[in-house]
């Protein structure tokens, strides 16, 4: 079991850093290479989301942020903060690239410089991210526990977005600790990977990656069992559909 926990910790570290995670696949950066990027990640830690206040008002979202699935009172509501960025944030391409390069600071200089060049070749023009939460219950006939979900949209070179999704999915495919998650209807290049159903962990985790036009989509969900994997897949399907319908990814 200890070996499984170690592999799981490495995978979580690789996928846990929001901005680094979306670039990892695009630059062909392997899971083993970034396993030390965030040693504090390990197993997911559940933090109950705070309930929004009655007078909390949302500013109208535009651009890439406008393509994110909106919060709704009867399902996925505002989730916990995504690090320093809050639950709902957008970054310029320059800011996102700078933060990603900063996250590589512990690597050897030659390797870091090469990866920085690869990041520049992605031509990142913007990042939008949003955190969601659900208290669980009976949804579409499925009894689920409380969970959180983060979605990160990274706009970049179209070919880089497509290869980034493919490379990151291949990395998860190679990790024995994960099994295939639910399929994403209508989006063949989207893949989800989660802990095995027979795992004795109290918490479950699932990582999903896809591309839609020039947008790389990364989703990370975690929650208590029984885990609503189908509900997460449904929200990701809606997210990818929205990207196509809004024309943001065209």
XYZ file of N, CA and C in Angstrom:
750
model
N 0.828 -1.213 0.000
C 0.000 0.000 0.000
C 0.861 1.262 0.000
N 2.055 1.166 0.671
C 2.921 2.339 0.745
C 3.394 2.747 -0.633
N 3.680 1.740 -1.514
C 4.097 2.073 -2.864
C 3.008 2.775 -3.634
N 1.756 2.305 -3.404
C 0.624 2.949 -4.077
C 0.475 4.386 -3.629
N 0.639 4.620 -2.308
C 0.538 5.977 -1.794
C 1.621 6.870 -2.373
N 2.847 6.302 -2.549
C 3.938 7.090 -3.104
C 3.642 7.485 -4.538
N 3.159 6.504 -5.338
C 2.834 6.817 -6.727
C 1.708 7.825 -6.808
N 0.747 7.671 -5.896
C -0.369 8.610 -5.894
C 0.116 10.008 -5.542
N 1.043 10.108 -4.569
C 1.577 11.407 -4.192
C 2.294 12.073 -5.344
N 3.048 11.272 -6.114
C 3.744 11.829 -7.266
C 2.764 12.348 -8.311
N 1.714 11.567 -8.550
C 0.734 11.986 -9.550
C 0.013 13.246 -9.116
N -0.329 13.314 -7.825
C -1.025 14.491 -7.327
C -0.115 15.709 -7.387
N 1.165 15.506 -7.067
C 2.098 16.623 -7.147
C 2.207 17.136 -8.571
N 2.196 16.198 -9.517
C 2.323 16.598 -10.914
C 1.107 17.364 -11.398
N -0.070 16.975 -10.896
C -1.301 17.599 -11.379
C -1.840 18.648 -10.439
N -1.271 18.759 -9.255
C -1.836 19.645 -8.248
C -1.627 21.115 -8.487
N -0.446 21.531 -8.983
C -0.195 22.949 -9.227
C -0.989 23.420 -10.423
N -1.888 24.341 -10.218
C -2.854 24.690 -11.253
C -2.208 25.119 -12.565
N -1.341 26.104 -12.518
C -0.768 26.589 -13.763
C 0.266 25.632 -14.321
N 1.074 25.057 -13.455
C 2.066 24.106 -13.931
C 1.376 22.894 -14.530
N 0.263 22.493 -13.948
C -0.422 21.295 -14.410
C -0.871 21.413 -15.844
N -1.377 22.572 -16.237
C -1.892 22.702 -17.597
C -0.775 22.808 -18.618
N 0.413 23.198 -18.173
C 1.539 23.331 -19.096
C 2.347 22.047 -19.161
N 2.277 21.225 -18.109
C 3.067 19.999 -18.037
C 2.897 19.148 -19.286
N 1.662 18.849 -19.652
C 1.435 18.015 -20.820
C 1.883 18.689 -22.089
N 1.672 19.988 -22.191
C 1.967 20.704 -23.420
C 3.455 20.721 -23.739
N 4.301 20.736 -22.758
C 5.740 20.756 -23.026
C 6.346 19.355 -22.956
N 5.489 18.336 -22.791
C 5.992 16.978 -22.740
C 6.766 16.691 -21.468
N 6.458 17.434 -20.418
C 7.160 17.316 -19.146
C 6.589 16.123 -18.385
N 7.376 15.118 -18.062
C 6.861 13.884 -17.501
C 6.462 14.039 -16.043
N 5.587 13.119 -15.605
C 5.113 13.137 -14.225
C 6.269 12.941 -13.250
N 7.205 12.054 -13.586
C 8.324 11.812 -12.690
C 9.201 13.040 -12.527
N 9.331 13.848 -13.557
C 10.183 15.031 -13.504
C 9.643 16.063 -12.539
N 8.317 16.182 -12.456
C 7.731 17.227 -11.625
C 7.212 16.698 -10.294
N 7.595 15.488 -9.932
C 7.062 14.896 -8.707
C 7.446 15.680 -7.462
N 8.544 16.460 -7.563
C 8.985 17.238 -6.412
C 8.494 18.676 -6.454
N 7.645 19.007 -7.421
C 7.210 20.391 -7.570
C 6.408 20.863 -6.375
N 5.685 19.949 -5.733
C 4.858 20.341 -4.597
C 4.710 19.148 -3.667
N 5.715 18.905 -2.834
C 5.692 17.746 -1.946
C 4.572 17.818 -0.916
N 4.004 18.997 -0.724
C 2.924 19.124 0.249
C 1.603 18.610 -0.295
N 1.541 18.298 -1.586
C 0.273 17.873 -2.168
C -0.175 16.550 -1.585
N 0.578 15.454 -1.870
C 0.231 14.159 -1.330
C -1.215 13.819 -1.579
N -1.857 13.215 -0.572
C -3.272 12.891 -0.674
C -4.090 14.166 -0.565
N -5.215 14.224 -1.256
C -6.036 15.428 -1.190
C -6.577 15.673 0.209
N -6.636 16.924 0.591
C -7.149 17.296 1.905
C -8.484 17.984 1.719
N -9.516 17.481 2.372
C -10.851 18.032 2.208
C -11.059 19.262 3.070
N -11.459 20.362 2.472
C -11.787 21.585 3.185
C -13.188 21.999 2.792
N -14.159 21.982 3.718
C -15.531 22.344 3.358
C -15.590 23.743 2.793
N -16.280 23.933 1.669
C -16.377 25.263 1.078
C -17.213 26.196 1.913
N -16.853 27.494 1.920
C -17.628 28.476 2.655
C -18.862 28.867 1.873
N -19.956 29.050 2.547
C -21.194 29.432 1.880
C -21.141 30.901 1.501
N -21.523 31.241 0.274
C -21.498 32.644 -0.142
C -22.543 33.450 0.604
N -22.265 34.717 0.818
C -23.213 35.575 1.518
C -24.323 36.014 0.582
N -25.445 36.449 1.166
C -26.598 36.837 0.369
C -26.313 38.034 -0.517
N -25.421 38.932 -0.033
C -25.156 40.140 -0.805
C -23.962 39.996 -1.743
N -23.445 38.767 -1.879
C -22.319 38.544 -2.773
C -22.794 38.641 -4.215
N -22.159 39.489 -4.992
C -22.562 39.703 -6.374
C -21.419 39.332 -7.308
N -21.790 38.699 -8.399
C -20.806 38.286 -9.387
C -20.694 39.341 -10.483
N -19.467 39.711 -10.817
C -19.260 40.630 -11.933
C -19.431 39.852 -13.228
N -20.013 40.461 -14.243
C -20.195 39.751 -15.507
C -18.852 39.296 -16.074
N -18.776 38.031 -16.444
C -17.535 37.484 -16.971
C -17.471 37.686 -18.478
N -16.294 37.988 -18.972
C -16.107 38.192 -20.406
C -14.903 37.382 -20.868
N -14.711 37.291 -22.191
C -13.566 36.596 -22.733
C -13.522 35.141 -22.318
N -12.321 34.655 -22.013
C -12.143 33.263 -21.630
C -12.917 32.951 -20.354
N -12.956 33.892 -19.411
C -13.714 33.684 -18.171
C -15.196 33.485 -18.460
N -15.686 34.181 -19.493
C -17.085 34.065 -19.837
C -17.454 32.696 -20.359
N -16.462 31.905 -20.766
C -16.730 30.562 -21.273
C -16.818 29.529 -20.157
N -16.390 29.892 -18.950
C -16.468 28.963 -17.824
C -17.921 28.712 -17.444
N -18.221 27.484 -17.039
C -19.572 27.150 -16.591
C -19.898 27.998 -15.372
N -21.022 28.709 -15.375
C -21.374 29.561 -14.228
C -21.784 28.737 -13.010
N -21.693 29.369 -11.846
C -22.173 28.740 -10.620
C -23.693 28.635 -10.679
N -24.231 27.676 -9.944
C -25.679 27.582 -9.845
C -26.067 27.110 -8.450
N -27.146 27.658 -7.940
C -27.547 27.416 -6.555
C -28.023 25.986 -6.311
N -28.439 25.278 -7.362
C -28.975 23.931 -7.175
C -27.956 22.833 -7.470
N -26.699 23.192 -7.600
C -25.700 22.174 -7.902
C -24.316 22.622 -7.538
N -23.501 22.938 -8.546
C -22.123 23.347 -8.328
C -22.067 24.824 -7.963
N -21.766 25.116 -6.708
C -21.668 26.483 -6.218
C -20.200 26.882 -6.095
N -19.946 28.101 -5.593
C -18.575 28.582 -5.434
C -17.785 27.664 -4.514
N -16.573 27.308 -4.949
C -15.728 26.408 -4.183
C -14.650 27.140 -3.412
N -13.712 26.404 -2.835
C -12.624 27.013 -2.060
C -11.645 27.754 -2.963
N -10.818 28.598 -2.359
C -9.847 29.371 -3.121
C -8.838 28.457 -3.811
N -8.436 28.869 -4.998
C -7.396 28.181 -5.739
C -6.071 28.879 -5.420
N -5.499 28.485 -4.305
C -4.264 29.117 -3.866
C -4.473 30.598 -3.630
N -3.577 31.406 -4.186
C -3.620 32.857 -3.993
C -4.612 33.554 -4.913
N -5.244 32.799 -5.806
C -6.050 33.422 -6.839
C -7.529 33.561 -6.505
N -7.973 32.998 -5.407
C -9.395 33.033 -5.098
C -10.123 31.929 -5.833
N -11.449 31.931 -5.757
C -12.228 30.860 -6.367
C -12.515 31.093 -7.836
N -12.314 32.313 -8.313
C -12.675 32.659 -9.686
C -11.695 33.720 -10.170
N -10.854 33.379 -11.120
C -9.805 34.327 -11.508
C -9.436 34.182 -12.970
N -8.846 35.243 -13.506
C -8.336 35.248 -14.878
C -6.965 35.906 -14.871
N -6.053 35.379 -15.679
C -4.701 35.914 -15.775
C -4.365 36.197 -17.229
N -3.526 37.180 -17.447
C -3.028 37.425 -18.792
C -2.045 36.320 -19.164
N -1.776 36.184 -20.445
C -0.825 35.180 -20.872
C 0.561 35.417 -20.298
N 0.969 36.673 -20.237
C 2.298 37.003 -19.715
C 2.408 36.630 -18.244
N 1.356 36.918 -17.468
C 1.356 36.599 -16.044
C 1.397 35.096 -15.842
N 0.577 34.360 -16.596
C 0.531 32.905 -16.467
C 1.878 32.282 -16.833
N 2.494 32.767 -17.918
C 3.787 32.225 -18.326
C 4.856 32.503 -17.277
N 4.819 33.704 -16.698
C 5.809 34.066 -15.675
C 5.668 33.183 -14.441
N 4.430 32.937 -14.018
C 4.200 32.087 -12.850
C 4.636 30.656 -13.126
N 4.386 30.184 -14.330
C 4.779 28.828 -14.689
C 6.297 28.685 -14.672
N 6.994 29.671 -15.214
C 8.457 29.632 -15.201
C 8.985 29.683 -13.768
N 8.320 30.471 -12.950
C 8.740 30.576 -11.545
C 8.639 29.232 -10.844
N 7.649 28.435 -11.227
C 7.449 27.138 -10.575
C 8.543 26.144 -10.951
N 9.350 26.465 -11.945
C 10.433 25.584 -12.372
C 11.766 25.930 -11.719
N 11.765 26.829 -10.776
C 13.004 27.375 -10.217
C 13.904 26.337 -9.552
N 13.350 25.228 -9.076
C 14.163 24.221 -8.386
C 14.842 23.237 -9.338
N 14.548 23.338 -10.612
C 15.156 22.427 -11.583
C 16.576 22.869 -11.927
N 17.398 21.951 -12.442
C 18.744 22.337 -12.900
C 18.631 23.429 -13.963
N 19.627 24.333 -13.994
C 19.542 25.511 -14.850
C 19.327 25.153 -16.319
N 20.073 24.175 -16.832
C 19.958 23.829 -18.248
C 18.559 23.310 -18.579
N 18.015 22.490 -17.704
C 16.683 21.953 -17.940
C 15.627 23.050 -17.810
N 15.822 23.917 -16.824
C 14.876 25.013 -16.621
C 14.839 25.940 -17.833
N 16.008 26.274 -18.370
C 16.062 27.172 -19.520
C 15.373 26.570 -20.737
N 15.566 25.278 -20.941
C 14.938 24.621 -22.077
C 13.416 24.615 -21.923
N 12.940 24.348 -20.709
C 11.499 24.347 -20.481
C 10.909 25.748 -20.602
N 11.663 26.737 -20.187
C 11.191 28.119 -20.338
C 11.006 28.467 -21.814
N 11.920 27.976 -22.667
C 11.772 28.198 -24.098
C 10.525 27.516 -24.625
N 10.268 26.298 -24.125
C 9.081 25.571 -24.552
C 7.812 26.311 -24.127
N 7.833 26.881 -22.931
C 6.679 27.643 -22.456
C 6.435 28.840 -23.368
N 7.506 29.512 -23.783
C 7.364 30.654 -24.694
C 6.760 30.220 -26.032
N 7.113 29.009 -26.478
C 6.598 28.519 -27.760
C 5.111 28.206 -27.709
N 4.559 28.070 -26.501
C 3.131 27.783 -26.374
C 2.278 28.986 -26.741
N 2.868 30.174 -26.631
C 2.142 31.413 -26.923
C 0.856 31.507 -26.090
N 1.011 31.356 -24.775
C -0.135 31.460 -23.879
C -0.660 32.893 -23.905
N -1.948 33.049 -24.166
C -2.541 34.387 -24.226
C -3.517 34.660 -23.097
N -3.823 33.655 -22.287
C -4.727 33.897 -21.168
C -5.072 32.621 -20.429
N -5.421 32.795 -19.172
C -5.842 31.679 -18.317
C -7.075 32.114 -17.534
N -8.064 31.240 -17.474
C -9.246 31.481 -16.643
C -9.467 30.247 -15.796
N -9.760 30.440 -14.516
C -9.957 29.292 -13.632
C -11.078 29.559 -12.652
N -11.747 28.488 -12.285
C -12.896 28.597 -11.380
C -12.977 27.348 -10.511
N -13.329 27.556 -9.255
C -13.470 26.474 -8.292
C -14.943 26.271 -7.958
N -15.370 25.015 -7.958
C -16.760 24.665 -7.686
C -16.841 23.731 -6.473
N -18.033 23.654 -5.890
C -18.249 22.746 -4.767
C -19.683 22.241 -4.790
N -19.873 21.037 -4.280
C -21.206 20.478 -4.113
C -21.271 19.786 -2.755
N -22.377 19.908 -2.107
C -22.536 19.294 -0.785
C -22.920 17.828 -0.876
N -23.121 17.345 -2.082
C -23.483 15.950 -2.257
C -24.981 15.728 -2.091
N -25.371 14.466 -2.146
C -26.785 14.118 -2.052
C -27.189 13.255 -3.222
N -28.472 13.209 -3.514
C -28.985 12.391 -4.602
C -29.041 13.231 -5.880
N -28.206 12.888 -6.852
C -28.147 13.620 -8.109
C -28.296 12.644 -9.265
N -29.341 12.824 -10.050
C -29.609 11.953 -11.197
C -29.613 10.490 -10.789
N -30.195 10.221 -9.631
C -30.299 8.851 -9.153
C -29.042 8.315 -8.509
N -27.999 9.142 -8.401
C -26.724 8.707 -7.823
C -26.494 9.409 -6.499
N -26.257 8.628 -5.438
C -25.956 9.183 -4.130
C -24.478 9.536 -4.072
N -24.171 10.809 -3.819
C -22.774 11.231 -3.823
C -22.430 12.003 -2.560
N -21.130 12.060 -2.267
C -20.648 12.826 -1.134
C -20.244 14.221 -1.568
N -19.861 15.042 -0.603
C -19.412 16.406 -0.901
C -18.126 16.362 -1.710
N -17.969 17.339 -2.598
C -16.789 17.352 -3.469
C -16.479 18.765 -3.926
N -15.250 18.958 -4.370
C -14.837 20.218 -4.994
C -14.269 19.898 -6.368
N -14.320 20.885 -7.243
C -13.824 20.724 -8.607
C -13.216 22.041 -9.057
N -12.034 21.986 -9.641
C -11.426 23.175 -10.231
C -11.269 22.952 -11.724
N -11.581 23.985 -12.503
C -11.415 23.939 -13.955
C -10.495 25.080 -14.363
N -9.485 24.761 -15.155
C -8.541 25.757 -15.648
C -8.561 25.739 -17.171
N -8.804 26.894 -17.777
C -8.762 27.044 -19.234
C -7.510 27.830 -19.591
N -6.681 27.279 -20.447
C -5.463 27.958 -20.872
C -5.488 28.121 -22.388
N -5.488 29.366 -22.826
C -5.527 29.636 -24.260
C -4.100 29.743 -24.777
N -3.811 29.011 -25.836
C -2.444 28.929 -26.342
C -2.474 28.540 -27.818
N -1.300 28.255 -28.362
C -1.205 27.760 -29.722
C -2.091 26.522 -29.874
N -2.859 26.458 -30.959
C -3.826 25.382 -31.150
C -3.175 23.991 -31.128
N -2.054 23.852 -31.824
C -1.387 22.551 -31.845
C -0.844 22.177 -30.476
N -0.368 23.178 -29.720
C 0.139 22.917 -28.383
C -0.984 22.468 -27.461
N -2.163 23.055 -27.608
C -3.306 22.661 -26.784
C -3.676 21.213 -27.054
N -3.705 20.852 -28.319
C -4.075 19.479 -28.684
C -3.038 18.469 -28.201
N -1.753 18.752 -28.443
C -0.710 17.822 -28.022
C -0.560 17.822 -26.504
N -0.827 18.970 -25.872
C -0.744 19.037 -24.418
C -1.743 18.114 -23.760
N -2.975 18.111 -24.260
C -3.998 17.222 -23.718
C -3.610 15.764 -23.931
N -3.116 15.460 -25.127
C -2.721 14.090 -25.441
C -1.568 13.620 -24.568
N -0.541 14.469 -24.414
C 0.637 14.086 -23.631
C 0.296 13.889 -22.158
N -0.533 14.785 -21.617
C -0.868 14.668 -20.202
C -1.719 13.426 -19.952
N -2.625 13.118 -20.868
C -3.436 11.918 -20.712
C -2.582 10.658 -20.802
N -1.583 10.681 -21.669
C -0.676 9.542 -21.771
C 0.112 9.362 -20.477
N 0.471 10.479 -19.842
C 1.206 10.398 -18.577
C 0.363 9.728 -17.506
N -0.911 10.116 -17.418
C -1.793 9.488 -16.431
C -2.053 8.024 -16.784
N -2.145 7.746 -18.081
C -2.375 6.374 -18.524
C -1.257 5.455 -18.065
N -0.047 5.992 -17.982
C 1.113 5.177 -17.618
C 1.213 4.920 -16.119
N 0.419 5.622 -15.327
C 0.476 5.453 -13.874
C -0.493 4.357 -13.436
N 0.033 3.297 -12.856
C -0.783 2.157 -12.463
C -1.772 2.497 -11.343
N -1.506 3.558 -10.613
C -2.350 3.898 -9.476
C -3.725 4.381 -9.909
N -3.866 4.841 -11.157
C -5.152 5.359 -11.617
C -5.843 4.388 -12.562
N -7.165 4.527 -12.637
C -7.949 3.800 -13.616
C -8.741 4.805 -14.446
N -9.219 4.379 -15.599
C -9.974 5.274 -16.453
C -11.261 5.709 -15.775
N -11.556 7.001 -15.888
C -12.786 7.538 -15.346
C -13.884 7.515 -16.389
N -15.001 8.170 -16.118
C -16.109 8.183 -17.072
C -15.741 8.907 -18.360
N -16.394 8.542 -19.448
C -16.144 9.186 -20.731
C -16.843 10.538 -20.786
N -16.336 11.415 -21.638
C -16.898 12.754 -21.812
C -17.655 12.766 -23.134
N -18.947 12.752 -23.059
C -19.809 12.610 -24.234
C -19.540 13.705 -25.273
N -19.299 13.261 -26.504
C -19.112 14.193 -27.608
C -17.714 14.766 -27.727
N -16.782 14.330 -26.860
C -15.418 14.888 -26.884
C -14.419 13.741 -26.774
N -14.006 13.211 -27.914
C -13.179 12.016 -27.949
C -11.777 12.222 -27.375
N -11.279 13.456 -27.421
C -9.913 13.669 -26.927
C -9.875 13.924 -25.424
N -11.027 13.977 -24.777
C -11.092 14.215 -23.324
C -10.937 12.890 -22.578
N -10.151 12.912 -21.523
C -9.934 11.721 -20.717
C -9.974 12.084 -19.231
N -10.473 11.161 -18.434
C -10.488 11.326 -16.977
C -9.841 10.112 -16.334
N -9.108 10.339 -15.251
C -8.447 9.271 -14.520
C -8.711 9.455 -13.032
N -9.016 8.356 -12.354
C -9.383 8.438 -10.940
C -8.791 7.269 -10.175
N -8.908 7.321 -8.844
C -8.446 6.213 -8.021
C -9.345 5.009 -8.250
N -8.799 3.801 -8.092
C -9.619 2.600 -8.283
C -10.802 2.572 -7.327
N -11.904 2.014 -7.775
C -13.107 1.958 -6.955
C -12.927 1.165 -5.681
N -12.002 0.184 -5.684
C -11.807 -0.638 -4.492
C -10.806 -0.031 -3.517
N -10.320 1.170 -3.795
C -9.365 1.823 -2.898
C -9.984 2.027 -1.524
N -9.158 1.892 -0.475
C -9.668 2.075 0.880
C -9.504 3.513 1.368
N -9.136 4.417 0.471
C -9.016 5.825 0.839
C -10.401 6.408 1.128
N -10.489 7.297 2.118
C -11.758 7.938 2.422
C -12.119 8.982 1.372
N -11.104 9.576 0.780
C -11.317 10.592 -0.246
C -11.007 10.014 -1.617
N -11.664 10.546 -2.605
C -11.417 10.137 -3.977
C -10.922 11.352 -4.757
N -10.225 11.106 -5.852
C -9.693 12.193 -6.666
C -9.775 11.794 -8.135
N -10.025 12.760 -9.003
C -10.093 12.486 -10.435
C -9.506 13.663 -11.203
N -8.695 13.356 -12.215
C -8.075 14.365 -13.071
C -8.594 14.186 -14.499
N -8.957 15.279 -15.134
C -9.455 15.227 -16.510
C -8.721 16.272 -17.355
N -8.445 15.927 -18.596
C -7.773 16.852 -19.502
C -8.387 16.727 -20.897
N -8.502 17.864 -21.580
C -9.041 17.879 -22.936
C -8.577 19.154 -23.621
N -8.815 19.239 -24.905
C -8.570 20.482 -25.634
C -9.787 20.776 -26.498
N -10.049 22.054 -26.677
C -11.135 22.502 -27.544
C -10.588 23.683 -28.333
N -10.269 23.455 -29.601
C -9.657 24.508 -30.390
C -8.319 24.911 -29.801
N -8.150 26.186 -29.456
C -6.886 26.668 -28.903
C -6.921 26.779 -27.383
N -7.793 26.037 -26.743
C -7.902 26.068 -25.286
C -7.610 24.694 -24.701
N -6.654 24.643 -23.788
C -6.348 23.430 -23.034
C -7.170 23.463 -21.762
N -7.904 22.399 -21.513
C -8.827 22.335 -20.367
C -8.314 21.314 -19.368
N -8.151 21.739 -18.125
C -7.686 20.865 -17.056
C -8.681 20.922 -15.905
N -9.122 19.763 -15.438
C -10.078 19.701 -14.330
C -9.562 18.754 -13.261
N -9.679 19.163 -12.007
C -9.271 18.344 -10.872
C -10.402 18.309 -9.865
N -10.876 17.115 -9.539
C -11.983 16.965 -8.590
C -11.553 16.073 -7.440
N -12.012 16.392 -6.259
C -11.753 15.547 -5.106
C -12.916 15.651 -4.146
N -13.149 14.581 -3.399
C -14.274 14.601 -2.475
C -14.381 13.307 -1.696
N -15.342 13.275 -0.796
C -15.558 12.089 0.030
C -16.352 11.063 -0.751
N -16.178 9.819 -0.400
C -16.924 8.746 -1.050
C -18.338 8.638 -0.454
N -19.354 8.263 -1.247
C -19.276 7.887 -2.658
C -19.052 9.105 -3.547
N -18.061 8.997 -4.423
C -17.618 10.101 -5.252
C -18.480 10.212 -6.503
N -18.958 11.417 -6.801
C -19.827 11.625 -7.950
C -19.058 11.844 -9.235
N -18.361 10.820 -9.709
C -17.548 10.941 -10.918
C -18.397 11.307 -12.131
N -19.594 10.764 -12.220
C -20.456 11.057 -13.364
C -20.883 12.524 -13.359
N -21.102 13.081 -12.167
C -21.462 14.489 -12.072
C -20.328 15.387 -12.517
N -19.097 15.017 -12.171
C -17.922 15.771 -12.614
C -17.799 15.693 -14.131
N -17.991 14.492 -14.679
C -17.916 14.315 -16.119
C -18.977 15.147 -16.833
N -20.165 15.236 -16.245
C -21.243 16.016 -16.851
C -20.889 17.492 -16.891
N -20.267 17.999 -15.808
C -19.880 19.406 -15.791
C -18.766 19.673 -16.795
N -17.817 18.743 -16.917
C -16.743 18.922 -17.892
C -17.300 18.882 -19.320
N -18.272 18.003 -19.559
C -18.921 17.960 -20.872
C -19.570 19.299 -21.183
N -20.264 19.853 -20.194
C -20.901 21.161 -20.371
C -19.857 22.237 -20.641
N -18.710 22.140 -19.955
C -17.653 23.125 -20.155
C -17.111 23.077 -21.584
N -16.852 21.898 -22.086
C -16.328 21.762 -23.437
C -17.365 22.180 -24.477
N -18.620 21.872 -24.207
C -19.688 22.312 -25.111
C -19.766 23.835 -25.161
N -19.629 24.478 -23.998
C -19.682 25.932 -23.932
C -18.537 26.567 -24.726
N -17.372 25.973 -24.660
C -16.239 26.521 -25.403
C -16.521 26.507 -26.901
N -17.154 25.444 -27.364
C -17.487 25.369 -28.774
C -18.601 26.319 -29.154
N -19.608 26.433 -28.280
C -20.772 27.258 -28.589
C -20.466 28.754 -28.542
N -19.597 29.161 -27.599
C -19.303 30.586 -27.451
C -18.327 31.094 -28.493
N -17.630 30.159 -29.132
C -16.675 30.570 -30.151
C -15.362 31.060 -29.558
N -15.195 30.948 -28.237
C -13.953 31.403 -27.613
C -12.774 30.606 -28.142
N -13.008 29.325 -28.411
C -11.894 28.468 -28.818
C -11.711 28.421 -30.320
N -12.449 29.208 -31.049
C -12.370 29.158 -32.506
C -11.327 30.145 -33.021
